[in-house]
Amino acid sequence: MSQNIKDVEHYFIQPDLKAAKRRGKEKVQVLDFEQIPEDMRGVGAGKKYMIRTYGCQMNVHDSETIAGMLEQMGYEETEEERQADVILFNTCAIRENAEDKVFGGIGRMKNLKLENPDLILGVCGCMSQEEAVVNRILQKHQHVDLIFGTHNIHRVPHLLRNALLSKEMVIEVWSKEGDIVENIPKVRQDGLKAWVNIMYGCDKFCTYCIVPYTRGKERSRRPQDVLDEVRHLARLGYQEVTLLGQNVNAYGKDFSDISYTFGDLMDEVRQIGIPRVRFTTSHPRDFDNHLIDVLAKGGNLVEHIHLPAQSGNTQILKMMARKYTREKYLDLVERMKAAIPNVVLTTDIIVGFPGETDEQFEDTLSLMREVEYDSAFTFIYSPREGTPAAKMKDDIPMEVKKERLQRLNRLQEEISLRKNQALQGHVVEVLVEGESKKNEEVLSGRTRSNKLVNFVAPKSLIGKMTYVKITTPKTWSLDGEWVGEVEALHG
Ligand code: 5AD
Ligand code: SF4
């Protein structure tokens, strides 16, 4: 590389959770990605990278963006740690066990780094935005070369340059509210299903959640940018897009020049010739009737809504600052069920929130029974430093929390099985993803409601839509018989 070490500006910008909490009035800037700097364009020629991704779909998609920049610098992907010249940990901060996994992974890199001192080891994603994490890396994991956060992903070429040239750990974590950077190159991991960001950040500040601190304020991409991206994916032959945001129902609330909501966006995406459109994740509070009406139009908008409830008890919901009651949530569910035939509802639930009593937990069980979710992600509450709930008195023993989680899971399994059994003998539309993980003679794919279906059929169906008759419903998946191939249903 032509650049001299002394020319390199050294970066040492550490996170600040207090600053991350502020929400000012500044306008969100939509910036265009500057090209990869000239001196970085061939840097990765003959070299390999590996990204270990933890956590949610937002992270999965961020990794695709980071990969896009690395590949424009000439790096190629590898699955083999030992072959990698750059290894990045794209991390998740949502619960303590997610963080423990990452620290375990980073610790294991020490030996690799001894074997290959030229290896660049980086940490990015939500954990990088936390002061305590960066301090722990500085104290205990000096073999890390680079730390960057969620707001400056577009700076990867510059940061990598500095990490390559500097002997010190390069740290650049911004705690600003965040802007939007368009046109960063991406390498999508899959040719069938694509993630599309529609908004970034979260302003809800649920009291247990670290995300508003790690991802900045709510800011929506311009409708035209989203629609252009979806049209482009349709032209490339993608069969499914998932519109992504921490709280997609707040889409557009930050526009000052136009009045445009998530329902409006879905209504326009509906007219694009891509067979399936999903979205995740939604917040019951902002879910309006206009959106329900648009979803009820069906077509490529699939009849699956992930609607995190978190708890079925109004008092706990209040302490969580969810801003809805059990009754309001149930009313929303009723409106969805009435408007959207065969709607499939799934949810996220936290048990063991500080002070949750047995009776309050029973309300969550009864909510589950009443709504009849097809599936649920269930979690034991995990205190996150810097959030209001972490300061609340919590005298519920871990044993009790674990027992509650088990009861909740058992109930959900019963409901999931019952829901799947109702599909016995029905013919469902399946997007064929590939060979089943367990048996290569079997194909597997997903229904419109995202249920896993296994069936025997020609391999040539991979990547296509087809129809399958359900013969053996199980708790987590459906076995079926292939009934025929169809051309793409739409577009
Ligand atoms: N502890 C446990 N679960 C949490 N979630 C978010 N924060 C926490 C926490 N501190 C769960 C919520 C959210 C999902 C993505 O993770 O259920 O919807
Ligand atoms: Fe976290 Fe609540 Fe925002 Fe979801 S809506 S990311 S749970 S603060």
Short mmCIF file of C-alpha atoms and ligand atoms in Angstrom, two decimals:
data_model
loop_
_atom_site.label_atom_id
_atom_site.label_comp_id
_atom_site.label_asym_id
_atom_site.label_seq_id
_atom_site.Cartn_x
_atom_site.Cartn_y
_atom_site.Cartn_z
CA MET A 1 0.00 0.00 0.00
CA SER A 2 1.29 3.42 -0.93
CA GLN A 3 0.20 5.23 2.19
CA ASN A 4 2.67 5.78 4.97
CA ILE A 5 1.80 4.93 8.56
CA LYS A 6 2.44 8.46 9.75
CA ASP A 7 -0.17 9.78 7.27
CA VAL A 8 -2.85 7.78 8.99
CA GLU A 9 -5.17 9.60 11.26
CA HIS A 10 -5.64 7.45 14.32
CA TYR A 11 -9.20 6.77 15.33
CA PHE A 12 -10.25 6.44 18.92
CA ILE A 13 -13.89 7.40 19.23
CA GLN A 14 -15.60 5.43 21.97
CA PRO A 15 -19.33 4.89 22.45
CA ASP A 16 -21.40 6.98 24.83
CA LEU A 17 -24.79 5.54 25.80
CA LYS A 18 -25.99 8.80 27.33
CA ALA A 19 -25.35 10.67 24.10
CA ALA A 20 -27.02 7.83 22.20
CA LYS A 21 -30.19 8.37 24.19
CA ARG A 22 -30.63 11.98 23.07
CA ARG A 23 -33.16 12.71 20.38
CA GLY A 24 -32.64 16.17 18.87
CA LYS A 25 -34.46 18.07 16.20
CA GLU A 26 -31.78 17.87 13.51
CA LYS A 27 -33.00 16.73 10.14
CA VAL A 28 -31.92 13.28 9.04
CA GLN A 29 -29.46 13.55 6.21
CA VAL A 30 -29.69 11.19 3.28
CA LEU A 31 -26.15 10.78 2.04
CA ASP A 32 -24.83 8.96 -0.98
CA PHE A 33 -22.12 6.35 -0.45
CA GLU A 34 -18.81 7.74 -1.62
CA GLN A 35 -16.98 5.30 -3.84
CA ILE A 36 -14.33 3.03 -2.34
CA PRO A 37 -11.22 5.25 -2.03
CA GLU A 38 -8.79 4.64 -4.86
CA ASP A 39 -5.98 3.34 -2.66
CA MET A 40 -8.35 0.72 -1.16
CA ARG A 41 -9.73 -0.68 -4.41
CA GLY A 42 -7.28 -3.52 -4.96
CA VAL A 43 -6.32 -4.00 -1.32
CA GLY A 44 -8.16 -7.29 -0.94
CA ALA A 45 -6.95 -8.91 -4.16
CA GLY A 46 -6.05 -12.52 -3.39
CA LYS A 47 -7.29 -12.10 0.19
CA LYS A 48 -10.28 -13.49 2.03
CA TYR A 49 -12.84 -12.28 4.54
CA MET A 50 -15.28 -13.89 6.90
CA ILE A 51 -18.17 -12.24 8.74
CA ARG A 52 -19.72 -13.94 11.76
CA THR A 53 -23.22 -12.58 12.16
CA TYR A 54 -25.19 -12.74 15.40
CA GLY A 55 -28.71 -11.55 16.15
CA CYS A 56 -31.55 -10.22 14.03
CA GLN A 57 -32.24 -9.78 10.33
CA MET A 58 -31.02 -6.19 10.53
CA ASN A 59 -27.59 -7.54 11.35
CA VAL A 60 -27.82 -10.18 8.64
CA HIS A 61 -28.51 -7.44 6.14
CA ASP A 62 -25.77 -5.16 7.54
CA SER A 63 -23.36 -8.04 6.99
CA GLU A 64 -24.45 -8.16 3.34
CA THR A 65 -23.60 -4.47 3.08
CA ILE A 66 -20.20 -4.90 4.74
CA ALA A 67 -19.52 -7.85 2.42
CA GLY A 68 -20.45 -5.63 -0.55
CA MET A 69 -17.77 -3.10 0.36
CA LEU A 70 -15.16 -5.76 1.11
CA GLU A 71 -15.78 -7.43 -2.25
CA GLN A 72 -15.42 -4.09 -4.04
CA MET A 73 -12.01 -3.89 -2.39
CA GLY A 74 -11.15 -7.27 -3.91
CA TYR A 75 -11.68 -9.56 -0.90
CA GLU A 76 -13.39 -12.92 -1.41
CA GLU A 77 -15.56 -14.69 1.13
CA THR A 78 -14.32 -17.79 2.95
CA GLU A 79 -15.98 -20.12 5.43
CA GLU A 80 -12.59 -21.19 6.78
CA GLU A 81 -11.27 -19.11 9.67
CA ARG A 82 -7.70 -20.14 8.92
CA GLN A 83 -7.88 -18.83 5.38
CA ALA A 84 -9.30 -15.45 6.37
CA ASP A 85 -7.30 -12.22 6.24
CA VAL A 86 -10.18 -10.24 7.76
CA ILE A 87 -12.65 -11.64 10.31
CA LEU A 88 -15.50 -9.44 11.51
CA PHE A 89 -17.89 -10.20 14.37
CA ASN A 90 -21.20 -8.47 13.64
CA THR A 91 -22.67 -8.57 17.13
CA CYS A 92 -26.01 -8.50 18.95
CA ALA A 93 -26.63 -6.79 22.31
CA ILE A 94 -30.26 -7.73 22.92
CA ARG A 95 -29.64 -10.20 25.77
CA GLU A 96 -26.71 -11.16 27.92
CA ASN A 97 -26.42 -14.67 26.47
CA ALA A 98 -26.03 -13.14 22.97
CA GLU A 99 -23.12 -11.09 24.29
CA ASP A 100 -21.56 -14.08 26.05
CA LYS A 101 -21.52 -16.01 22.79
CA VAL A 102 -19.72 -13.17 21.04
CA PHE A 103 -17.11 -12.83 23.79
CA GLY A 104 -16.51 -16.58 23.61
CA GLY A 105 -15.95 -16.26 19.86
CA ILE A 106 -13.62 -13.27 20.21
CA GLY A 107 -11.61 -15.09 22.90
CA ARG A 108 -11.13 -18.08 20.61
CA MET A 109 -9.59 -15.79 17.98
CA LYS A 110 -6.52 -15.21 20.15
CA ASN A 111 -4.74 -18.33 18.94
CA LEU A 112 -5.58 -17.64 15.33
CA LYS A 113 -4.14 -14.18 15.70
CA LEU A 114 -0.93 -15.66 17.15
CA GLU A 115 -0.65 -17.99 14.16
CA ASN A 116 -1.42 -15.21 11.71
CA PRO A 117 -0.44 -11.79 13.10
CA ASP A 118 -1.54 -10.11 9.83
CA LEU A 119 -5.12 -11.18 10.42
CA ILE A 120 -7.44 -8.19 10.95
CA LEU A 121 -9.97 -8.97 13.65
CA GLY A 122 -12.89 -6.57 13.89
CA VAL A 123 -15.98 -6.17 16.08
CA CYS A 124 -19.03 -4.28 14.83
CA GLY A 125 -22.79 -4.25 15.31
CA CYS A 126 -24.85 -3.43 18.39
CA MET A 127 -22.36 -4.52 21.07
CA SER A 128 -19.79 -2.04 19.76
CA GLN A 129 -22.19 0.77 20.67
CA GLU A 130 -21.92 -0.13 24.38
CA GLU A 131 -19.28 1.50 26.57
CA ALA A 132 -18.89 -1.53 28.82
CA VAL A 133 -18.22 -3.80 25.84
CA VAL A 134 -15.57 -1.56 24.32
CA ASN A 135 -13.89 -1.19 27.72
CA ARG A 136 -13.87 -4.97 28.19
CA ILE A 137 -12.33 -5.46 24.74
CA LEU A 138 -9.69 -2.84 25.52
CA GLN A 139 -8.85 -4.56 28.81
CA LYS A 140 -9.10 -8.23 27.94
CA HIS A 141 -9.03 -8.63 24.17
CA GLN A 142 -6.12 -6.61 22.91
CA HIS A 143 -5.91 -8.95 19.92
CA VAL A 144 -8.89 -7.09 18.40
CA ASP A 145 -7.71 -4.64 15.71
CA LEU A 146 -10.85 -2.73 14.85
CA ILE A 147 -14.15 -1.72 16.48
CA PHE A 148 -16.85 0.17 14.64
CA GLY A 149 -20.54 0.69 15.32
CA THR A 150 -23.89 0.61 13.55
CA HIS A 151 -23.83 4.24 12.34
CA ASN A 152 -20.61 4.18 10.38
CA ILE A 153 -20.78 0.96 8.40
CA HIS A 154 -20.21 3.01 5.25
CA ARG A 155 -16.78 3.92 6.63
CA VAL A 156 -15.53 0.33 6.43
CA PRO A 157 -13.00 1.05 3.65
CA HIS A 158 -11.44 3.92 5.64
CA LEU A 159 -11.51 2.02 8.91
CA LEU A 160 -9.96 -1.05 7.37
CA ARG A 161 -7.21 1.09 5.88
CA ASN A 162 -6.41 2.40 9.33
CA ALA A 163 -6.55 -1.02 10.92
CA LEU A 164 -4.13 -2.34 8.29
CA LEU A 165 -1.67 0.46 8.89
CA SER A 166 -1.98 1.11 12.59
CA LYS A 167 -0.40 -0.85 15.40
CA GLU A 168 -3.04 0.38 17.84
CA MET A 169 -6.62 -0.82 18.11
CA VAL A 170 -8.76 1.36 15.81
CA ILE A 171 -12.03 2.35 17.45
CA GLU A 172 -14.66 4.47 15.72
CA VAL A 173 -18.11 4.28 17.28
CA TRP A 174 -20.48 7.17 16.71
CA SER A 175 -23.20 7.86 19.24
CA LYS A 176 -25.05 10.30 17.00
CA GLU A 177 -28.70 9.76 16.22
CA GLY A 178 -27.87 8.61 12.75
CA ASP A 179 -28.24 9.48 9.09
CA ILE A 180 -29.13 7.39 6.08
CA VAL A 181 -26.49 6.35 3.59
CA GLU A 182 -27.84 5.18 0.25
CA ASN A 183 -26.19 3.10 -2.46
CA ILE A 184 -23.69 1.17 -0.40
CA PRO A 185 -22.77 -1.93 -2.41
CA LYS A 186 -24.32 -5.19 -1.13
CA VAL A 187 -23.68 -8.86 -1.62
CA ARG A 188 -26.97 -10.62 -1.00
CA GLN A 189 -26.44 -14.09 0.46
CA ASP A 190 -29.42 -15.57 -1.29
CA GLY A 191 -30.77 -15.24 -4.84
CA LEU A 192 -34.36 -15.96 -3.80
CA LYS A 193 -35.16 -13.91 -0.73
CA ALA A 194 -33.87 -10.40 -0.08
CA TRP A 195 -33.88 -8.03 2.87
CA VAL A 196 -34.72 -4.41 2.23
CA ASN A 197 -34.28 -1.75 4.92
CA ILE A 198 -37.15 0.69 5.05
CA MET A 199 -36.14 2.45 8.22
CA TYR A 200 -33.43 2.49 10.83
CA GLY A 201 -33.40 3.02 14.58
CA CYS A 202 -36.11 3.08 17.21
CA ASP A 203 -37.61 5.85 19.35
CA LYS A 204 -39.88 3.67 21.45
CA PHE A 205 -37.50 3.16 24.37
CA CYS A 206 -39.27 0.12 25.80
CA THR A 207 -37.70 0.04 29.26
CA TYR A 208 -35.96 -3.34 28.83
CA CYS A 209 -34.52 -2.70 25.38
CA ILE A 210 -31.04 -1.57 24.35
CA VAL A 211 -31.90 -1.12 20.66
CA PRO A 212 -32.85 2.60 20.74
CA TYR A 213 -29.37 3.25 22.18
CA THR A 214 -27.45 1.03 19.77
CA ARG A 215 -29.36 1.87 16.59
CA GLY A 216 -30.17 5.57 16.99
CA LYS A 217 -33.33 7.47 16.21
CA GLU A 218 -36.14 6.41 13.91
CA ARG A 219 -35.37 7.50 10.37
CA SER A 220 -37.11 6.34 7.23
CA ARG A 221 -35.65 5.81 3.81
CA ARG A 222 -37.40 7.83 1.11
CA PRO A 223 -40.27 5.86 -0.46
CA GLN A 224 -38.72 6.19 -3.91
CA ASP A 225 -35.44 4.65 -2.74
CA VAL A 226 -37.27 1.67 -1.19
CA LEU A 227 -39.54 1.17 -4.20
CA ASP A 228 -36.61 1.40 -6.64
CA GLU A 229 -34.74 -1.24 -4.66
CA VAL A 230 -37.73 -3.60 -4.61
CA ARG A 231 -38.30 -3.11 -8.36
CA HIS A 232 -34.65 -3.82 -8.99
CA LEU A 233 -34.86 -7.04 -6.96
CA ALA A 234 -37.97 -8.08 -8.88
CA ARG A 235 -36.10 -7.57 -12.16
CA LEU A 236 -33.25 -9.70 -10.84
CA GLY A 237 -35.72 -12.55 -10.24
CA TYR A 238 -36.02 -12.45 -6.45
CA GLN A 239 -39.15 -14.26 -5.26
CA GLU A 240 -39.50 -12.62 -1.87
CA VAL A 241 -38.56 -9.41 -0.10
CA THR A 242 -38.75 -8.71 3.61
CA LEU A 243 -39.07 -5.04 4.48
CA LEU A 244 -36.96 -4.39 7.56
CA GLY A 245 -37.15 -1.96 10.40
CA GLN A 246 -36.99 -2.08 14.21
CA ASN A 247 -40.54 -0.75 14.17
CA VAL A 248 -41.84 -0.66 10.59
CA ASN A 249 -45.15 0.84 11.72
CA ALA A 250 -43.37 4.09 12.52
CA TYR A 251 -42.28 4.32 8.89
CA GLY A 252 -42.71 7.82 7.48
CA LYS A 253 -43.48 9.50 10.80
CA ASP A 254 -40.21 11.41 10.49
CA PHE A 255 -40.95 12.89 7.05
CA SER A 256 -41.55 16.62 7.33
CA ASP A 257 -42.30 17.29 3.66
CA ILE A 258 -44.73 14.50 2.80
CA SER A 259 -47.47 12.60 4.56
CA TYR A 260 -46.71 8.97 3.83
CA THR A 261 -47.16 5.93 6.07
CA PHE A 262 -46.17 2.28 6.12
CA GLY A 263 -49.62 1.44 4.75
CA ASP A 264 -48.96 3.73 1.78
CA LEU A 265 -45.62 2.06 1.18
CA MET A 266 -47.13 -1.44 1.31
CA ASP A 267 -49.85 -0.36 -1.10
CA GLU A 268 -47.18 0.63 -3.62
CA VAL A 269 -44.99 -2.45 -3.03
CA ARG A 270 -48.11 -4.52 -3.62
CA GLN A 271 -48.11 -3.37 -7.22
CA ILE A 272 -44.55 -4.50 -7.90
CA GLY A 273 -44.19 -7.89 -9.59
CA ILE A 274 -42.42 -9.72 -6.82
CA PRO A 275 -44.29 -12.84 -5.62
CA ARG A 276 -44.01 -12.37 -1.86
CA VAL A 277 -43.60 -9.40 0.43
CA ARG A 278 -43.08 -9.69 4.18
CA PHE A 279 -42.17 -7.17 6.85
CA THR A 280 -40.62 -7.29 10.27
CA THR A 281 -40.92 -6.19 12.95
CA SER A 282 -44.02 -4.33 13.97
CA HIS A 283 -45.15 -2.51 17.07
CA PRO A 284 -48.82 -2.87 18.08
CA ARG A 285 -49.01 0.75 19.12
CA ASP A 286 -48.45 2.20 15.63
CA PHE A 287 -50.36 -0.49 13.70
CA ASP A 288 -53.20 1.44 12.02
CA ASN A 289 -56.38 0.45 10.20
CA HIS A 290 -55.07 1.77 6.90
CA LEU A 291 -52.27 -0.81 7.05
CA ILE A 292 -54.72 -3.59 7.94
CA ASP A 293 -56.88 -2.57 4.95
CA VAL A 294 -53.88 -2.65 2.63
CA LEU A 295 -52.73 -6.04 3.95
CA ALA A 296 -56.26 -7.35 3.44
CA LYS A 297 -55.82 -6.75 -0.30
CA GLY A 298 -53.50 -9.78 -0.26
CA GLY A 299 -51.77 -10.57 -3.54
CA ASN A 300 -48.04 -10.51 -2.91
CA LEU A 301 -48.58 -9.19 0.64
CA VAL A 302 -48.48 -12.41 2.64
CA GLU A 303 -51.02 -13.07 5.41
CA HIS A 304 -48.44 -13.29 8.18
CA ILE A 305 -48.02 -10.63 10.84
CA HIS A 306 -45.35 -10.79 13.50
CA LEU A 307 -46.84 -8.76 16.33
CA PRO A 308 -44.66 -8.74 19.45
CA ALA A 309 -46.88 -8.66 22.56
CA GLN A 310 -44.08 -8.96 25.17
CA SER A 311 -46.64 -9.54 27.94
CA GLY A 312 -50.36 -10.17 28.40
CA ASN A 313 -50.62 -8.07 31.56
CA THR A 314 -51.45 -4.39 31.36
CA GLN A 315 -49.43 -3.43 34.45
CA ILE A 316 -46.29 -5.15 33.12
CA LEU A 317 -46.89 -3.58 29.69
CA LYS A 318 -46.99 -0.22 31.43
CA MET A 319 -43.71 -0.89 33.21
CA MET A 320 -42.25 -1.93 29.87
CA ALA A 321 -43.48 1.40 28.38
CA ARG A 322 -45.17 -0.47 25.54
CA LYS A 323 -47.96 2.14 25.51
CA TYR A 324 -50.84 -0.29 24.93
CA THR A 325 -53.01 -2.36 27.22
CA ARG A 326 -53.89 -6.04 26.97
CA GLU A 327 -57.36 -4.97 25.75
CA LYS A 328 -55.96 -2.69 23.04
CA TYR A 329 -53.67 -5.47 21.84
CA LEU A 330 -56.54 -7.95 21.70
CA ASP A 331 -58.70 -5.43 19.88
CA LEU A 332 -55.97 -5.01 17.25
CA VAL A 333 -55.74 -8.80 16.87
CA GLU A 334 -59.52 -9.00 16.40
CA ARG A 335 -59.42 -6.34 13.70
CA MET A 336 -56.63 -8.23 11.91
CA LYS A 337 -58.46 -11.55 12.11
CA ALA A 338 -61.67 -9.98 10.84
CA ALA A 339 -60.02 -8.21 7.90
CA ILE A 340 -57.41 -10.73 6.74
CA PRO A 341 -58.70 -14.24 6.06
CA ASN A 342 -56.41 -16.97 7.46
CA VAL A 343 -54.04 -14.45 8.98
CA VAL A 344 -51.13 -16.12 10.77
CA LEU A 345 -49.94 -14.28 13.86
CA THR A 346 -46.60 -14.78 15.57
CA THR A 347 -45.11 -12.93 18.51
CA ASP A 348 -42.25 -12.17 20.90
CA ILE A 349 -42.77 -12.60 24.64
CA ILE A 350 -40.58 -11.78 27.62
CA VAL A 351 -41.07 -13.65 30.90
CA GLY A 352 -39.64 -12.62 34.25
CA PHE A 353 -39.71 -8.86 33.74
CA PRO A 354 -38.66 -7.24 37.07
CA GLY A 355 -41.35 -7.89 39.66
CA GLU A 356 -43.64 -9.98 37.40
CA THR A 357 -45.99 -11.90 39.70
CA ASP A 358 -47.47 -15.34 39.07
CA GLU A 359 -50.85 -13.74 38.31
CA GLN A 360 -49.29 -11.34 35.84
CA PHE A 361 -47.54 -14.23 34.14
CA GLU A 362 -50.87 -16.12 33.98
CA ASP A 363 -52.19 -13.18 31.93
CA THR A 364 -49.47 -13.83 29.37
CA LEU A 365 -50.46 -17.50 29.18
CA SER A 366 -54.09 -16.54 28.70
CA LEU A 367 -53.17 -14.00 26.00
CA MET A 368 -51.35 -16.78 24.17
CA ARG A 369 -54.45 -18.99 24.43
CA GLU A 370 -56.75 -16.23 23.31
CA VAL A 371 -54.74 -15.05 20.29
CA GLU A 372 -53.61 -18.55 19.25
CA TYR A 373 -50.29 -17.59 17.72
CA ASP A 374 -48.85 -19.98 15.16
CA SER A 375 -45.46 -19.59 16.81
CA ALA A 376 -43.68 -17.40 19.33
CA PHE A 377 -40.16 -16.32 20.22
CA THR A 378 -39.98 -16.44 23.99
CA PHE A 379 -37.27 -14.98 26.20
CA ILE A 380 -36.29 -14.64 29.83
CA TYR A 381 -35.81 -10.97 30.66
CA SER A 382 -32.17 -9.97 30.57
CA PRO A 383 -31.11 -6.70 32.24
CA ARG A 384 -29.30 -4.36 29.84
CA GLU A 385 -26.99 -1.80 31.40
CA GLY A 386 -28.18 1.76 30.78
CA THR A 387 -31.87 0.87 30.29
CA PRO A 388 -34.53 1.92 32.86
CA ALA A 389 -35.64 -1.66 33.60
CA ALA A 390 -32.10 -2.61 34.65
CA LYS A 391 -32.61 -0.32 37.68
CA MET A 392 -35.98 -1.82 38.65
CA LYS A 393 -36.19 -4.09 41.67
CA ASP A 394 -36.24 -7.69 40.53
CA ASP A 395 -36.90 -10.28 43.23
CA ILE A 396 -38.11 -13.10 41.01
CA PRO A 397 -35.69 -16.04 41.31
CA MET A 398 -34.15 -17.32 38.08
CA GLU A 399 -35.62 -20.77 38.77
CA VAL A 400 -39.12 -19.28 38.67
CA LYS A 401 -38.34 -17.44 35.44
CA LYS A 402 -37.07 -20.63 33.83
CA GLU A 403 -40.14 -22.51 34.91
CA ARG A 404 -42.38 -19.80 33.43
CA LEU A 405 -40.51 -19.96 30.15
CA GLN A 406 -41.04 -23.74 30.03
CA ARG A 407 -44.76 -23.43 30.72
CA LEU A 408 -45.10 -20.78 28.05
CA ASN A 409 -43.17 -22.87 25.54
CA ARG A 410 -45.23 -25.97 26.29
CA LEU A 411 -48.44 -24.05 25.72
CA GLN A 412 -47.15 -22.57 22.47
CA GLU A 413 -46.08 -26.04 21.25
CA GLU A 414 -49.60 -27.33 21.81
CA ILE A 415 -51.10 -24.40 19.92
CA SER A 416 -48.53 -24.61 17.09
CA LEU A 417 -49.28 -28.31 16.61
CA ARG A 418 -53.00 -27.70 16.63
CA LYS A 419 -52.66 -24.89 14.09
CA ASN A 420 -50.51 -27.03 11.83
CA GLN A 421 -52.91 -29.98 12.14
CA ALA A 422 -55.64 -27.76 10.76
CA LEU A 423 -53.64 -27.72 7.51
CA GLN A 424 -53.89 -31.52 7.12
CA GLY A 425 -55.03 -32.31 3.56
CA HIS A 426 -54.74 -28.67 2.45
CA VAL A 427 -52.72 -27.67 -0.60
CA VAL A 428 -50.29 -24.82 0.17
CA GLU A 429 -48.09 -22.63 -2.00
CA VAL A 430 -44.41 -23.28 -1.28
CA LEU A 431 -41.32 -21.32 -2.30
CA VAL A 432 -38.73 -24.08 -2.67
CA GLU A 433 -35.50 -23.08 -0.96
CA GLY A 434 -33.33 -26.17 -1.35
CA GLU A 435 -32.58 -29.63 -0.04
CA SER A 436 -33.73 -30.28 3.50
CA LYS A 437 -30.94 -29.90 6.06
CA LYS A 438 -31.69 -33.36 7.46
CA ASN A 439 -32.16 -35.36 4.26
CA GLU A 440 -30.87 -34.42 0.83
CA GLU A 441 -33.52 -36.56 -0.87
CA VAL A 442 -36.14 -34.18 0.48
CA LEU A 443 -36.80 -30.59 -0.59
CA SER A 444 -37.82 -27.89 1.80
CA GLY A 445 -39.48 -24.55 1.37
CA ARG A 446 -41.76 -22.05 3.03
CA THR A 447 -45.46 -21.30 2.84
CA ARG A 448 -46.73 -17.74 2.53
CA SER A 449 -47.04 -17.73 6.32
CA ASN A 450 -43.38 -18.79 6.59
CA LYS A 451 -44.01 -22.38 7.74
CA LEU A 452 -41.37 -24.92 6.82
CA VAL A 453 -42.60 -27.64 4.44
CA ASN A 454 -40.69 -30.84 3.57
CA PHE A 455 -41.59 -32.92 0.52
CA VAL A 456 -40.11 -35.14 -2.17
CA ALA A 457 -39.94 -33.58 -5.65
CA PRO A 458 -37.44 -32.97 -8.48
CA LYS A 459 -34.44 -30.80 -7.57
CA SER A 460 -35.22 -28.61 -10.57
CA LEU A 461 -37.94 -27.01 -8.44
CA ILE A 462 -35.39 -25.29 -6.23
CA GLY A 463 -35.92 -21.54 -6.48
CA LYS A 464 -39.48 -21.88 -7.76
CA MET A 465 -42.99 -21.68 -6.42
CA THR A 466 -44.89 -24.94 -6.28
CA TYR A 467 -47.84 -26.60 -4.55
CA VAL A 468 -47.72 -29.20 -1.80
CA LYS A 469 -50.52 -31.14 -0.10
CA ILE A 470 -49.94 -31.36 3.65
CA THR A 471 -49.98 -34.98 4.84
CA THR A 472 -48.14 -34.97 8.19
CA PRO A 473 -48.33 -31.77 10.22
CA LYS A 474 -45.80 -31.48 13.06
CA THR A 475 -45.16 -28.85 15.71
CA TRP A 476 -42.37 -27.01 13.87
CA SER A 477 -42.84 -28.12 10.28
CA LEU A 478 -45.19 -29.74 7.79
CA ASP A 479 -44.53 -32.84 5.67
CA GLY A 480 -46.39 -33.07 2.41
CA GLU A 481 -46.79 -34.48 -1.08
CA TRP A 482 -45.83 -32.48 -4.10
CA VAL A 483 -48.89 -31.87 -6.26
CA GLY A 484 -47.48 -29.86 -9.13
CA GLU A 485 -45.28 -27.16 -10.45
CA VAL A 486 -46.58 -23.70 -11.19
CA GLU A 487 -45.00 -20.76 -12.90
CA ALA A 488 -44.35 -17.73 -10.69
CA LEU A 489 -47.75 -16.67 -9.50
CA HIS A 490 -47.26 -12.99 -10.07
CA GLY A 491 -45.28 -10.76 -12.36
N1 5AD B 1 -34.44 -9.23 27.65
C1 5AD B 1 -35.12 -10.23 27.05
N2 5AD B 1 -35.66 -10.12 25.84
C2 5AD B 1 -35.53 -8.94 25.20
N3 5AD B 1 -35.98 -8.53 24.00
C3 5AD B 1 -35.57 -7.26 23.81
N4 5AD B 1 -34.87 -6.84 24.88
C4 5AD B 1 -34.85 -7.87 25.77
C5 5AD B 1 -34.28 -8.03 27.05
N5 5AD B 1 -33.62 -7.06 27.65
C6 5AD B 1 -36.80 -9.35 23.12
C7 5AD B 1 -38.15 -8.71 22.82
C8 5AD B 1 -37.99 -8.25 21.41
C9 5AD B 1 -37.07 -9.30 20.85
C10 5AD B 1 -36.38 -8.93 19.59
O1 5AD B 1 -36.15 -9.52 21.89
O2 5AD B 1 -39.14 -9.70 22.93
O3 5AD B 1 -39.21 -8.20 20.71
FE1 SF4 B 2 -36.74 -2.41 21.47
FE2 SF4 B 2 -39.26 -1.62 21.91
FE3 SF4 B 2 -37.81 -0.48 19.92
FE4 SF4 B 2 -38.62 -3.03 19.68
S1 SF4 B 2 -39.95 -1.21 19.81
S2 SF4 B 2 -36.54 -2.23 19.24
S3 SF4 B 2 -38.51 -3.77 21.78
S4 SF4 B 2 -37.39 -0.35 22.12
#
